[in-house]
Coordinates of N, CA and C and ligand atoms in Angstrom, one line a residue:
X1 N -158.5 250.3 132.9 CA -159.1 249.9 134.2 C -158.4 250.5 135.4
X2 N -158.9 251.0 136.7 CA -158.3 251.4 137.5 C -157.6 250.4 138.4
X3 N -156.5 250.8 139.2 CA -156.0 249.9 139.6 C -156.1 250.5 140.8
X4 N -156.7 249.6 141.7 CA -157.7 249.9 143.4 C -156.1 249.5 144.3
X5 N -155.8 248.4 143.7 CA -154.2 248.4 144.6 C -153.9 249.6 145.3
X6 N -154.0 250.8 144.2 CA -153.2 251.8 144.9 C -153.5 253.0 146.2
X7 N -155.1 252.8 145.9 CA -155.8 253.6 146.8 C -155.6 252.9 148.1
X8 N -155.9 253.7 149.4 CA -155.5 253.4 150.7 C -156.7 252.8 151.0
X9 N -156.2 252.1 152.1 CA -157.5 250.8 152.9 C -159.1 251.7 153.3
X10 N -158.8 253.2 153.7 CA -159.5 253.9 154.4 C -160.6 253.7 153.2
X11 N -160.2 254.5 151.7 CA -161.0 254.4 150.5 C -161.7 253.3 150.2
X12 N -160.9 252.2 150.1 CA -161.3 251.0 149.8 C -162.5 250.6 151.0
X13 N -162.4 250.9 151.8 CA -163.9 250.4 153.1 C -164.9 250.9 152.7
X14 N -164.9 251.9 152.4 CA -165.7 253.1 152.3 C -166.3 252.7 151.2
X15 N -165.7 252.3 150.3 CA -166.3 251.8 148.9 C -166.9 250.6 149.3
X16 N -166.7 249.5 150.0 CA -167.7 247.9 150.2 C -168.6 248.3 150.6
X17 N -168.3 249.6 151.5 CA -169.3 249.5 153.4 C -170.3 250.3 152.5
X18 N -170.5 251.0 151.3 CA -171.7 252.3 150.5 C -171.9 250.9 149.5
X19 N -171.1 250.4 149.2 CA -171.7 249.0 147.8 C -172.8 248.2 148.5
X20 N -172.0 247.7 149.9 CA -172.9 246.1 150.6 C -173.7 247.1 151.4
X21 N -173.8 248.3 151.7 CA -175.8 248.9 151.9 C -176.4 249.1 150.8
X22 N -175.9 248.9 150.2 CA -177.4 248.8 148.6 C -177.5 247.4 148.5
X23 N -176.2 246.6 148.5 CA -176.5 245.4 148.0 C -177.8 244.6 148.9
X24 N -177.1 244.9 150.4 CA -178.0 243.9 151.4 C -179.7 244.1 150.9
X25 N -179.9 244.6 150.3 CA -181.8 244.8 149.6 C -181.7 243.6 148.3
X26 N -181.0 243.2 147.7 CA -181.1 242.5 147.0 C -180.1 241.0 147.2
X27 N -179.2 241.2 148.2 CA -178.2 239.9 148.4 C -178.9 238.5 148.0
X28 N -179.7 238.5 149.3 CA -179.7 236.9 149.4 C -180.8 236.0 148.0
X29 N -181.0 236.8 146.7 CA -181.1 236.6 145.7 C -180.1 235.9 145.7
X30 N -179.0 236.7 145.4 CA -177.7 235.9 144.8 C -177.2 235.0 146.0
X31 N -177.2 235.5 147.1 CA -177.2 234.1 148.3 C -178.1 233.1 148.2
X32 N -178.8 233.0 147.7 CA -179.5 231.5 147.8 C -179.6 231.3 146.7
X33 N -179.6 231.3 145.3 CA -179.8 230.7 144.5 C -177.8 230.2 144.1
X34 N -177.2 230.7 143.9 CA -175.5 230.4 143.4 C -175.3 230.3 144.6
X35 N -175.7 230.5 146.0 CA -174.1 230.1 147.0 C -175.1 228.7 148.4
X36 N -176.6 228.5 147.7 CA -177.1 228.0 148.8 C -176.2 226.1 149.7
X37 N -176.0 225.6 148.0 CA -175.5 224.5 148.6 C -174.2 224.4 149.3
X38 N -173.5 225.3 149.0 CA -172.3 225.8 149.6 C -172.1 225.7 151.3
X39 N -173.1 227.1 151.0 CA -173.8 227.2 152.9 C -173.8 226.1 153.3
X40 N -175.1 225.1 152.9 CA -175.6 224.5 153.7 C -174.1 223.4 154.2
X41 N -173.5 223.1 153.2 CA -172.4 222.1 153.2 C -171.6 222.8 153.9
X42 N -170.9 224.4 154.4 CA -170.1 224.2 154.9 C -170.7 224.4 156.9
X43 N -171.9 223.9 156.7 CA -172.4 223.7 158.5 C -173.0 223.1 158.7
X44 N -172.2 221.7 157.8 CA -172.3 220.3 158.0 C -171.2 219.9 158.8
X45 N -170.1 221.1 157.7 CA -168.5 220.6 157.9 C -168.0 221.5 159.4
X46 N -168.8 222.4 159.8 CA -168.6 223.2 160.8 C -168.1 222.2 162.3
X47 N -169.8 221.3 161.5 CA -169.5 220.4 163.0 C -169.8 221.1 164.4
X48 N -170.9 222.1 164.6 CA -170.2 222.7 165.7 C -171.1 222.0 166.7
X49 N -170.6 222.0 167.8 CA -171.1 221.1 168.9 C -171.1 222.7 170.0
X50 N -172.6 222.0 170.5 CA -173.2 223.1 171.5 C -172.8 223.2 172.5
X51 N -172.9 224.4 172.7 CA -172.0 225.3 173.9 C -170.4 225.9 173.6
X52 N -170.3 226.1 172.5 CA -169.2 226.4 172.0 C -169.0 228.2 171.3
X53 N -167.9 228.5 171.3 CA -168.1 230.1 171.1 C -167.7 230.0 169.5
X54 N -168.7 230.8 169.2 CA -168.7 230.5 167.6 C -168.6 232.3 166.8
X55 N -167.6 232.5 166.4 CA -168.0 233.6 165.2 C -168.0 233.4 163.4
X56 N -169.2 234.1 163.4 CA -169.1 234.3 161.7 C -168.5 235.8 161.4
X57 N -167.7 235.9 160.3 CA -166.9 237.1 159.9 C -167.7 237.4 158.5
X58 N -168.1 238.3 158.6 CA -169.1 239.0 157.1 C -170.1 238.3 157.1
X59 N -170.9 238.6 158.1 CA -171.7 238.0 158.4 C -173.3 237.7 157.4
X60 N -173.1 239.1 156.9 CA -174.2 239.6 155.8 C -175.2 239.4 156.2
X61 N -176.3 239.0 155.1 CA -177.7 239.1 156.3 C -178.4 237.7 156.8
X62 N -177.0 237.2 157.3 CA -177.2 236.5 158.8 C -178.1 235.1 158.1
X63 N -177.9 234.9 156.6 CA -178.1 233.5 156.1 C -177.8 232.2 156.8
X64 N -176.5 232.3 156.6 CA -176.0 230.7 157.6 C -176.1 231.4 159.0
X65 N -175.6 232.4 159.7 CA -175.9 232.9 160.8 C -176.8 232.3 161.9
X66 N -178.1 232.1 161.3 CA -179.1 231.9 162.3 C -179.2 229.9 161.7
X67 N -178.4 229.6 160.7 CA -178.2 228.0 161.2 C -177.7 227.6 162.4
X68 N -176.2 228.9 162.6 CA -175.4 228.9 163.4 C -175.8 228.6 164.8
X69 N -176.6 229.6 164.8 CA -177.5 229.9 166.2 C -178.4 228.5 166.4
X70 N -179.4 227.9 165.7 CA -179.9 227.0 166.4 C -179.3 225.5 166.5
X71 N -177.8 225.5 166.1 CA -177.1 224.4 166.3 C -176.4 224.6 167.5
X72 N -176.3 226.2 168.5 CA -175.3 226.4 169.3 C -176.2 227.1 170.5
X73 N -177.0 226.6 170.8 CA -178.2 227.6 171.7 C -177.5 227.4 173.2
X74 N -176.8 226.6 173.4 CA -176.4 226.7 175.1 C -174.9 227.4 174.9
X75 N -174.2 227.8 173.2 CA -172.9 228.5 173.4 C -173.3 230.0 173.3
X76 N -172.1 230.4 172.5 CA -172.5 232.0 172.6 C -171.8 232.3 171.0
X77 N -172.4 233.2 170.1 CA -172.6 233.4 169.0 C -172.2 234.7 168.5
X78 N -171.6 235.1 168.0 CA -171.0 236.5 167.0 C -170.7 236.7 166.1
X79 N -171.8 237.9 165.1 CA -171.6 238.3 163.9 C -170.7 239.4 163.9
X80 N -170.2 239.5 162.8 CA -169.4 240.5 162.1 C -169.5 241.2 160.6
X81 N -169.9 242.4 160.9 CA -169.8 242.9 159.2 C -169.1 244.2 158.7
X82 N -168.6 244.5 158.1 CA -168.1 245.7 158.0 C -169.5 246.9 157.4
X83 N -170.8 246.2 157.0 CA -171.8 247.2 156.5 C -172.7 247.1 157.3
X84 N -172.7 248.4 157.7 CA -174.0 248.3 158.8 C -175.4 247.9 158.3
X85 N -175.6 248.5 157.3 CA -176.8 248.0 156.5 C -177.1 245.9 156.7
X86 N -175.9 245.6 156.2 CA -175.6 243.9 156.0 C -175.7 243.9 157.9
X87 N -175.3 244.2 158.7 CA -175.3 243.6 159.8 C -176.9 244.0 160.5
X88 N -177.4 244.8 160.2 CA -178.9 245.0 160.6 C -179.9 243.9 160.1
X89 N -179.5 243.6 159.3 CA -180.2 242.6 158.5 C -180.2 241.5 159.1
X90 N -178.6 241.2 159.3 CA -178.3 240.0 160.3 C -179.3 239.5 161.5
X91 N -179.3 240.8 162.0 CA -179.9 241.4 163.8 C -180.9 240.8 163.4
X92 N -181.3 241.3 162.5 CA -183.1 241.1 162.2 C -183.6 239.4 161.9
X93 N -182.8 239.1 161.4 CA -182.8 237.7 160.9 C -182.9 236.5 162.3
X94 N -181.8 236.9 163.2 CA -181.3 236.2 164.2 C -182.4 237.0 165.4
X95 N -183.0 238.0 165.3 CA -183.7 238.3 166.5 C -185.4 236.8 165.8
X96 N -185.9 236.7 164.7 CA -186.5 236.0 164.4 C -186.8 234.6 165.1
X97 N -185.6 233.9 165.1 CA -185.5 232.8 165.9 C -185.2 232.9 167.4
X98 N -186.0 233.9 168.0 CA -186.6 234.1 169.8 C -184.7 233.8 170.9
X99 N -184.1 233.5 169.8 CA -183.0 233.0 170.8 C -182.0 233.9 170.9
X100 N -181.2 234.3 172.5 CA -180.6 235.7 172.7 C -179.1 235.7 172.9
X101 N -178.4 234.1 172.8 CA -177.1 234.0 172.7 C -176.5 234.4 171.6
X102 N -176.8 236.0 171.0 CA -175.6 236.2 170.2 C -175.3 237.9 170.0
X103 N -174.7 238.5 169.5 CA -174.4 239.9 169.3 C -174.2 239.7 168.3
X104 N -174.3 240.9 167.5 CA -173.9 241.1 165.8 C -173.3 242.4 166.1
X105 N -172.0 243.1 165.4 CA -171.3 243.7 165.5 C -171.0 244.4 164.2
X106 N -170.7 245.4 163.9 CA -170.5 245.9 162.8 C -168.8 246.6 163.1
X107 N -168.4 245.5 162.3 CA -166.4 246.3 162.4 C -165.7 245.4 161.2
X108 N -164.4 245.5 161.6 CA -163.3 245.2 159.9 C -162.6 243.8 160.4
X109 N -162.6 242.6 159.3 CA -161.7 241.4 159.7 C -160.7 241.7 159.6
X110 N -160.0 243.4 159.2 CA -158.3 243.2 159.3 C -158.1 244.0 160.7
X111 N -159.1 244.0 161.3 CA -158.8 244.3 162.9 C -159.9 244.3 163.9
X112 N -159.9 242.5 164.7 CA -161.3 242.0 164.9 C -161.0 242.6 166.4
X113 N -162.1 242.8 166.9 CA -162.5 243.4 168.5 C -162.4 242.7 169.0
X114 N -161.4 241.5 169.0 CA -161.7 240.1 170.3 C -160.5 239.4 170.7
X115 N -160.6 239.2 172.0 CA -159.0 239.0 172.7 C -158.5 237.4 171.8
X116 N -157.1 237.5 172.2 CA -156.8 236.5 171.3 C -157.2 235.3 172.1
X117 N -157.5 234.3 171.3 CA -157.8 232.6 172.0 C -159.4 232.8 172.2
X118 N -160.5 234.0 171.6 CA -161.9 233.6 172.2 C -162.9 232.6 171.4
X119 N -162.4 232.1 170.7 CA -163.2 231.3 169.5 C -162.5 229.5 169.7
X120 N -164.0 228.5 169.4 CA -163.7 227.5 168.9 C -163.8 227.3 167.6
X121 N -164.4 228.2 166.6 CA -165.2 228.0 165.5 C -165.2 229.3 164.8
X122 N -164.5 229.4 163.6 CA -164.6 231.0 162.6 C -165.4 230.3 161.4
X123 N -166.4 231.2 160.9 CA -166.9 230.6 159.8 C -167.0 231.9 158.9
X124 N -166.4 232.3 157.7 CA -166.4 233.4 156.8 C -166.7 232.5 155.7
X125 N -168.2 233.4 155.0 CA -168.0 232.8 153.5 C -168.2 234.1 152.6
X126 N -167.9 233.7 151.8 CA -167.9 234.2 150.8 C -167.0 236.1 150.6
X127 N -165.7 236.1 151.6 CA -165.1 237.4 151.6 C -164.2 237.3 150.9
X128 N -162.9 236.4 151.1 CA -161.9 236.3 150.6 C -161.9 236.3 148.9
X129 N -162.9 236.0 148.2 CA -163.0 236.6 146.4 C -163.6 237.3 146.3
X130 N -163.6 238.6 147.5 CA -163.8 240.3 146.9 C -162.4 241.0 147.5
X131 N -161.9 240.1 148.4 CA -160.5 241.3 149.1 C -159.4 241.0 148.0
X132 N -158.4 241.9 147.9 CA -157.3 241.8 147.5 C -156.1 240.3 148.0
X133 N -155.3 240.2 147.1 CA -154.6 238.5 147.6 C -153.6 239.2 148.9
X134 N -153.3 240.7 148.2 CA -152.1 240.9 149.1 C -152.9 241.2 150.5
X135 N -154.1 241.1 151.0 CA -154.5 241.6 152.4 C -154.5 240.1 153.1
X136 N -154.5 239.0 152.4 CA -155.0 237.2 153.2 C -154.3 237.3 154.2
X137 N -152.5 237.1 154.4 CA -152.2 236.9 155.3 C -152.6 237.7 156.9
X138 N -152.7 238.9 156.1 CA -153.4 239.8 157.7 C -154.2 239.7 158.0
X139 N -155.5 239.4 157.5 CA -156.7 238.4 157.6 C -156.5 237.2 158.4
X140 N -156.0 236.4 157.9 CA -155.5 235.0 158.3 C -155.5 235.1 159.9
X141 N -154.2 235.7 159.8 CA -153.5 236.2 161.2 C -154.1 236.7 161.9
X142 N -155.6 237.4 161.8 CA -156.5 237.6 162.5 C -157.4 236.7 163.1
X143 N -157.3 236.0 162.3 CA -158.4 234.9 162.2 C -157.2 233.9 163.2
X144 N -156.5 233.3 163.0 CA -155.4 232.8 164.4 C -155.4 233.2 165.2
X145 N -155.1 233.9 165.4 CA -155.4 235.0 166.6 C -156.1 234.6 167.9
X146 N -157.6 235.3 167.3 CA -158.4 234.9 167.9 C -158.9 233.4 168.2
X147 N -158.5 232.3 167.0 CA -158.8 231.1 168.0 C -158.2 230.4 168.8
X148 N -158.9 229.5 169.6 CA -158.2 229.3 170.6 C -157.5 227.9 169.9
X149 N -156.4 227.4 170.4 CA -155.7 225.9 169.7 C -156.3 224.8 169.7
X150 N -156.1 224.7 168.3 CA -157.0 223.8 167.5 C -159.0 223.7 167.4
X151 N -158.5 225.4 167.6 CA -159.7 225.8 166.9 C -160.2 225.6 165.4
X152 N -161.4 225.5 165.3 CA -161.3 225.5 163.5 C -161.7 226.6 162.6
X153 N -161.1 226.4 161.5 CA -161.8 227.7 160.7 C -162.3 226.9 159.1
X154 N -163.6 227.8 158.9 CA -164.2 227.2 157.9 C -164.3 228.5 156.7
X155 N -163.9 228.0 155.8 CA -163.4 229.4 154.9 C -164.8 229.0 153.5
X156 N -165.5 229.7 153.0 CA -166.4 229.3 151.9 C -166.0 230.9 150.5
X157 N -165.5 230.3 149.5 CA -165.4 231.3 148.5 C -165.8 230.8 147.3
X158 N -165.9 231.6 146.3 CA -165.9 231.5 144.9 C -164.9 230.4 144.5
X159 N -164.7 229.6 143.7 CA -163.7 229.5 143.0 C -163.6 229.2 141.4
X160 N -162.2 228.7 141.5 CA -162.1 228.8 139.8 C -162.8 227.7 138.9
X161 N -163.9 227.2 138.6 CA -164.2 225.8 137.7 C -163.5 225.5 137.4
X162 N -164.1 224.0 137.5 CA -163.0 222.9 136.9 C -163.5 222.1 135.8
X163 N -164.9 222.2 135.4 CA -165.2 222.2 133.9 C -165.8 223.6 133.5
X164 N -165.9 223.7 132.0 CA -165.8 224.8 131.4 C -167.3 225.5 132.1
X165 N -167.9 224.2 132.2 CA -169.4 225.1 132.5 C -169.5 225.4 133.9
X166 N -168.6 225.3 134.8 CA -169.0 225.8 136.1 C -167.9 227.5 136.3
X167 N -167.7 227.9 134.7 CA -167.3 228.9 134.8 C -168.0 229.8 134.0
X168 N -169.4 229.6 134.0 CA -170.1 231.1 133.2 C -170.4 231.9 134.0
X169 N -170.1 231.6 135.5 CA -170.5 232.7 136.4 C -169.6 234.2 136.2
X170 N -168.3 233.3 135.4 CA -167.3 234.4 135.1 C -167.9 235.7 133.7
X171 N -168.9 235.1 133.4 CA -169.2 235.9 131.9 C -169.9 237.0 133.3
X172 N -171.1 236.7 133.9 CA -171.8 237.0 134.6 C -171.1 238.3 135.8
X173 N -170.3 237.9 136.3 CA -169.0 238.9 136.9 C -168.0 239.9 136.3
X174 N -168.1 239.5 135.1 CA -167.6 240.3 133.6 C -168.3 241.1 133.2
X175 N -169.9 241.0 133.2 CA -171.2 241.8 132.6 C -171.2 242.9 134.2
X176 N -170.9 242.3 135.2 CA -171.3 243.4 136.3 C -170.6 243.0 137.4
X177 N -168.9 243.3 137.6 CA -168.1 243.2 138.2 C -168.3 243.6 139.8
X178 N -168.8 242.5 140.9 CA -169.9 242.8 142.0 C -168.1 242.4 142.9
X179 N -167.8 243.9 142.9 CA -166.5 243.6 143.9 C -165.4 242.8 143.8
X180 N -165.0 243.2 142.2 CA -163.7 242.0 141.9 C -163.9 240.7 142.2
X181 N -165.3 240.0 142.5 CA -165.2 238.9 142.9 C -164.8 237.9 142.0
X182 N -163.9 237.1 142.2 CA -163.5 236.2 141.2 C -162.8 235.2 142.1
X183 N -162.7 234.0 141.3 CA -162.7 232.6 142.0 C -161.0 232.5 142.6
X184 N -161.3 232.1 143.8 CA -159.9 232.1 144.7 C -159.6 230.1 144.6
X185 N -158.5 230.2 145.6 CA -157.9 228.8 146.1 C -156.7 229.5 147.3
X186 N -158.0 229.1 148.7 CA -157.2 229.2 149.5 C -156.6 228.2 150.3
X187 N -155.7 227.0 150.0 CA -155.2 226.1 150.6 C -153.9 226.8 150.5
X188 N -153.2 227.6 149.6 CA -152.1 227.5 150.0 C -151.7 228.8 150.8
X189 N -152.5 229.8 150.9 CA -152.5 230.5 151.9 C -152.5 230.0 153.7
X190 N -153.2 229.3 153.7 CA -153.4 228.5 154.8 C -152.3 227.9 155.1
X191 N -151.6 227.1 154.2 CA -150.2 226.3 154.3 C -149.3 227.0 154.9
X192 N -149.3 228.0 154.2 CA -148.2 228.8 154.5 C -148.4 229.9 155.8
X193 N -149.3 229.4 156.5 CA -149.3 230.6 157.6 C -149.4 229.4 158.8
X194 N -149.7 227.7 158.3 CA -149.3 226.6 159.1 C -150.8 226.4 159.9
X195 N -151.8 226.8 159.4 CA -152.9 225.8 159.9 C -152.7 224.6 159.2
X196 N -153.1 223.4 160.5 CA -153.6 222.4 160.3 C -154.7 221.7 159.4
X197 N -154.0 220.5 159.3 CA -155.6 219.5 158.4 C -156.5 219.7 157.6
X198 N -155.8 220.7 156.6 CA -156.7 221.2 155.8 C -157.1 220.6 154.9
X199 N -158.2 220.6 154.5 CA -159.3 219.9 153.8 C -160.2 220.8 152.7
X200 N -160.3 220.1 151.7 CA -161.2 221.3 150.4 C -162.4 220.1 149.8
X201 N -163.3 221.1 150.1 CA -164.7 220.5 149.2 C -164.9 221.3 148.0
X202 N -165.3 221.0 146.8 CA -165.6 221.4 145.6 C -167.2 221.6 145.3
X203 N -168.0 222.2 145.0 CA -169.2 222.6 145.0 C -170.2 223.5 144.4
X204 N -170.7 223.2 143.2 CA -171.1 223.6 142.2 C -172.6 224.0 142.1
X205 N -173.2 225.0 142.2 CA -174.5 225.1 142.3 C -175.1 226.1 141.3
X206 N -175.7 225.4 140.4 CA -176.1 226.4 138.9 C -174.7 226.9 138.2
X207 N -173.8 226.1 138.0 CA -172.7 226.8 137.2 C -172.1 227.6 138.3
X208 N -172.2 227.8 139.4 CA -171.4 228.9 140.6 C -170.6 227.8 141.5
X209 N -169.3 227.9 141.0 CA -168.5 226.9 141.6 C -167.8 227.6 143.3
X210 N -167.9 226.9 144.2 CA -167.3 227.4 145.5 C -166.3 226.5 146.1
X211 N -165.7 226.6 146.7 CA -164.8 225.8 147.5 C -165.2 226.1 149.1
X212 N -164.9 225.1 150.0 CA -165.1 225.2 151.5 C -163.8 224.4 151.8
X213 N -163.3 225.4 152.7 CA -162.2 224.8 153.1 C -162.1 224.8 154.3
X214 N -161.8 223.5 155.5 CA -161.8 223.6 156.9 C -160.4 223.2 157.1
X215 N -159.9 224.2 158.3 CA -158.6 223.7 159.1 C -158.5 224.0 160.6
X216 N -157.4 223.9 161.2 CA -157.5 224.0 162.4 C -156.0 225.0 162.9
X217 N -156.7 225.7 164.0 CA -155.2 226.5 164.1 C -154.2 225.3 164.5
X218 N -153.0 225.9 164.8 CA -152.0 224.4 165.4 C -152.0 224.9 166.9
Ligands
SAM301 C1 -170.5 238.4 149.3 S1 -171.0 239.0 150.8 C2 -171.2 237.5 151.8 C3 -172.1 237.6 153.0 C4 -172.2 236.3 153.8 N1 -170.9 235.9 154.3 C5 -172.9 235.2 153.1 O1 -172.3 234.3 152.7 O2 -174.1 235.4 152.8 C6 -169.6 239.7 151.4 C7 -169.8 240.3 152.8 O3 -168.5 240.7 153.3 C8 -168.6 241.9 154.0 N2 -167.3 242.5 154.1 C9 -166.5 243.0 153.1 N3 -165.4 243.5 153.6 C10 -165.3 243.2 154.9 C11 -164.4 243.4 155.9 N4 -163.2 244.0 155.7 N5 -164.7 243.0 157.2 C12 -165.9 242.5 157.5 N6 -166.9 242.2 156.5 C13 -166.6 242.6 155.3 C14 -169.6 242.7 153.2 O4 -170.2 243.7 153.9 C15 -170.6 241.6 152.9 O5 -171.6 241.4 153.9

């Protein structure tokens, strides 16, 4: 098996950004059937209260996105994707619901275009169980960054089952390995970089187990 560790970041983009333009024609298959209760549950937990500046990071094609939007119509709204393909989609999605408080952007979460402190609210799902472990902290630290104190961030990934059957998604990832994705746990990443109040929901939909985890910068 090759070992992707070694190749440079440049390669590695270049590889998601040509995968997630083919994928975005078929994604939200797999977005809504394995990740829909996830979603919905983690922008319950979002909480976000209107008029607040809100970004989604990998944004994709703007699924929760445009929940985002009609919970936040008097704040202001920003997508992020690193595939242009995935962020047109977004566009398209979010131009649907007539409402003009947001931009979608196409760039990299390990170096976001936004002064530090402009966010109440980060919501990324589903990235962190395709990147490498050794990239989280620079992520992270991006993601701090830019929010402002005691901002929150709502993290949605894969993770590992905790009965045998909410792990056949793994046979399924095994049959057609869709970007190393495989089941994370990010609480202790978080710990250790000292966000607050962290919190983990467990959440199983068709055997596709996910975790949501919300905290707060300090
Ligand atoms: C599994 S999809 C999830 C899409 C969306 N978050 C959702 O839940 O429907 C992963 C997304 O992460 C994006 N992505 C991967 N690497 C990225 C990076 N370094 N910066 C920003 N987006 C990235 C991909 O283009 C893709 O849209």
């Amino acid at each position: 098996m090759m070992n992707w560790k070694r190749f440079p970041i440049s390669f590695l983009k270049r590889k998601v950004v040509a995968k997630y333009n083919v994928l975005c024609h078929i994604y939200d298959v797999f977005g809504l059937v394995m990740e829909s209760k996830a979603r919905q549950r983690a922008i319950e937990i979002a909480d976000i209260r209107n008029g607040e500046n809100v970004l989604e990071v990998a944004v994709g094609t703007g699924l929760n996105f445009v929940e985002i939007l009609k919970r936040n119509t008097d704040g202001w709204n920003e997508g992020l994707d690193i595939s242009p393909m995935m962020a047109k989609k977004a566009k398209k999605r979010a131009k649907k619901t007539g409402l003009a408080n947001y931009s979608v952007k196409v760039g990299d979460s390990r170096s976001l275009p936004y002064a530090d402190g402009s966010f109440d609210l980060i919501v990324n799902q589903y990235m962190f169980d395709i990147f490498p472990t050794s990239e989280y902290d620079h992520v992270l630290k991006e993601f701090r960054r830019i929010l402002r104190p005691n901002g929150r961030l709502v993290l949605v990934n894969t993770t590992k089952g905790e009965r045998w059957t909410d792990s056949l998604f793994k046979c399924l990832f095994h049959i057609y390995p869709v970007n190393k994705c495989r089941g994370v746990l990010m609480n202790p990443h978080l710990e250790r970089l000292h966000f607050q109040d962290i919190k983990r929901e467990y959440i199983v939909n068709y055997t596709f187990p996910s975790e949501i985890v919300c905290s707060r910068r300090s």
